[in-house]
Amino acid sequence: MLSNSARQKNEMEMTLNPQEFESLAERFKILSEPTRLQILSAICQGEYNVNDICRRTGLRQANVSKHLHLLKRAGVVACRRVGVCRYYRVIDRDLMNLCAKARREKFY
């Protein structure tokens, strides 16, 4: 059992400053769109181009491209260009772990 001072220190370490809360809220906001979660689920195991993602999700190309742009801007995915194709992959490992946990736990 933790002493009061140890508990207070532990609570202080867990408290975020306002900028950290803002950053966290932005991160959750980018994940609040079901289509983006579907895209992330489709690419979390590798690197795929937009056509691959469309086939894996059943979504239209324009919709996938729009959401990939937002995910890239948020630092969740990265892309590399090969000729005229862009290949996307998830680069946020914490997010990948969270998605894997959600699949295992079935929070819904």
Coordinates of C-alpha atoms in Angstrom, one line a residue:
M1 CA 0.0 0.0 0.0
L2 CA 1.3 3.4 -0.9
S3 CA 1.8 6.1 1.7
N4 CA 0.0 9.4 1.2
S5 CA 3.1 11.2 0.0
A6 CA 3.9 8.4 -2.5
R7 CA 0.3 8.4 -3.7
Q8 CA 0.3 12.2 -4.2
K9 CA 3.6 12.0 -6.1
N10 CA 2.2 9.2 -8.3
E11 CA -1.0 11.3 -8.9
M12 CA 1.1 14.3 -9.8
E13 CA 3.2 12.3 -12.3
M14 CA 0.0 11.1 -14.0
T15 CA -1.5 14.6 -14.3
L16 CA -1.1 16.2 -17.7
N17 CA -0.5 19.9 -18.4
P18 CA -3.1 21.8 -20.5
Q19 CA -1.0 21.4 -23.7
E20 CA -0.7 17.7 -23.2
F21 CA -4.5 17.4 -22.7
E22 CA -4.9 19.4 -25.9
S23 CA -2.6 17.0 -27.8
L24 CA -4.3 14.0 -26.4
A25 CA -7.7 15.4 -27.4
E26 CA -6.5 15.9 -30.9
R27 CA -5.2 12.3 -31.0
F28 CA -8.5 11.0 -29.9
K29 CA -10.4 13.3 -32.4
I30 CA -8.5 11.8 -35.3
L31 CA -9.6 8.4 -34.1
S32 CA -13.2 9.3 -33.6
E33 CA -14.2 8.7 -37.2
P34 CA -15.2 5.1 -37.9
T35 CA -13.9 5.2 -41.5
R36 CA -10.4 6.2 -40.2
L37 CA -10.5 3.3 -37.8
Q38 CA -11.5 0.9 -40.6
I39 CA -8.6 2.2 -42.7
L40 CA -6.2 1.8 -39.8
S41 CA -7.4 -1.7 -39.2
A42 CA -6.8 -2.5 -42.9
I43 CA -3.2 -1.3 -42.9
C44 CA -2.0 -2.1 -39.4
Q45 CA -0.3 -5.3 -40.6
G46 CA 1.7 -3.8 -43.4
E47 CA 2.0 -1.3 -46.2
Y48 CA -0.7 -0.8 -48.7
N49 CA -1.6 1.5 -51.6
V50 CA -4.9 3.3 -51.9
N51 CA -6.3 0.7 -54.3
D52 CA -5.4 -2.1 -51.9
I53 CA -7.0 -0.2 -49.0
C54 CA -10.2 0.3 -51.1
R55 CA -10.3 -3.5 -51.8
R56 CA -9.7 -4.4 -48.2
T57 CA -12.4 -1.9 -46.8
G58 CA -14.9 -1.6 -49.6
L59 CA -14.6 2.2 -49.4
R60 CA -14.3 4.5 -52.4
Q61 CA -10.9 5.9 -53.5
A62 CA -11.8 9.6 -52.9
N63 CA -12.9 8.8 -49.3
V64 CA -9.9 6.7 -48.5
S65 CA -7.5 9.3 -49.9
K66 CA -9.2 12.1 -47.8
H67 CA -8.9 10.1 -44.6
L68 CA -5.3 9.0 -45.3
H69 CA -4.4 12.6 -45.8
L70 CA -5.8 13.5 -42.4
L71 CA -4.1 10.5 -40.8
K72 CA -0.8 11.4 -42.4
R73 CA -1.1 15.0 -41.2
A74 CA -1.8 13.8 -37.7
G75 CA 1.4 11.7 -37.7
V76 CA -0.5 8.4 -37.5
V77 CA 0.5 7.0 -40.9
A78 CA 3.4 7.6 -43.3
C79 CA 3.6 7.1 -47.0
R80 CA 6.3 6.4 -49.5
R81 CA 6.0 7.0 -53.2
V82 CA 6.8 4.3 -55.8
G83 CA 6.2 5.6 -59.3
V84 CA 2.6 6.9 -59.3
C85 CA 1.5 4.9 -56.2
R86 CA 1.8 5.9 -52.6
Y87 CA 2.1 3.1 -50.0
Y88 CA 0.8 3.8 -46.5
R89 CA 1.7 2.3 -43.2
V90 CA 0.8 3.0 -39.6
I91 CA 3.8 4.6 -37.8
D92 CA 2.2 5.2 -34.4
R93 CA 3.1 1.9 -32.5
D94 CA 1.0 3.0 -29.4
L95 CA -2.0 3.4 -31.7
M96 CA -1.4 0.0 -33.2
N97 CA -1.2 -1.6 -29.7
L98 CA -4.5 0.2 -28.8
C99 CA -6.2 -1.1 -31.9
A100 CA -5.0 -4.7 -31.2
K101 CA -6.2 -4.4 -27.7
A102 CA -9.6 -3.2 -28.9
R103 CA -9.9 -6.2 -31.2
R104 CA -9.0 -8.6 -28.4
E105 CA -11.2 -7.0 -25.8
K106 CA -14.2 -6.2 -28.0
F107 CA -15.1 -3.0 -26.2
Y108 CA -18.4 -2.8 -28.0

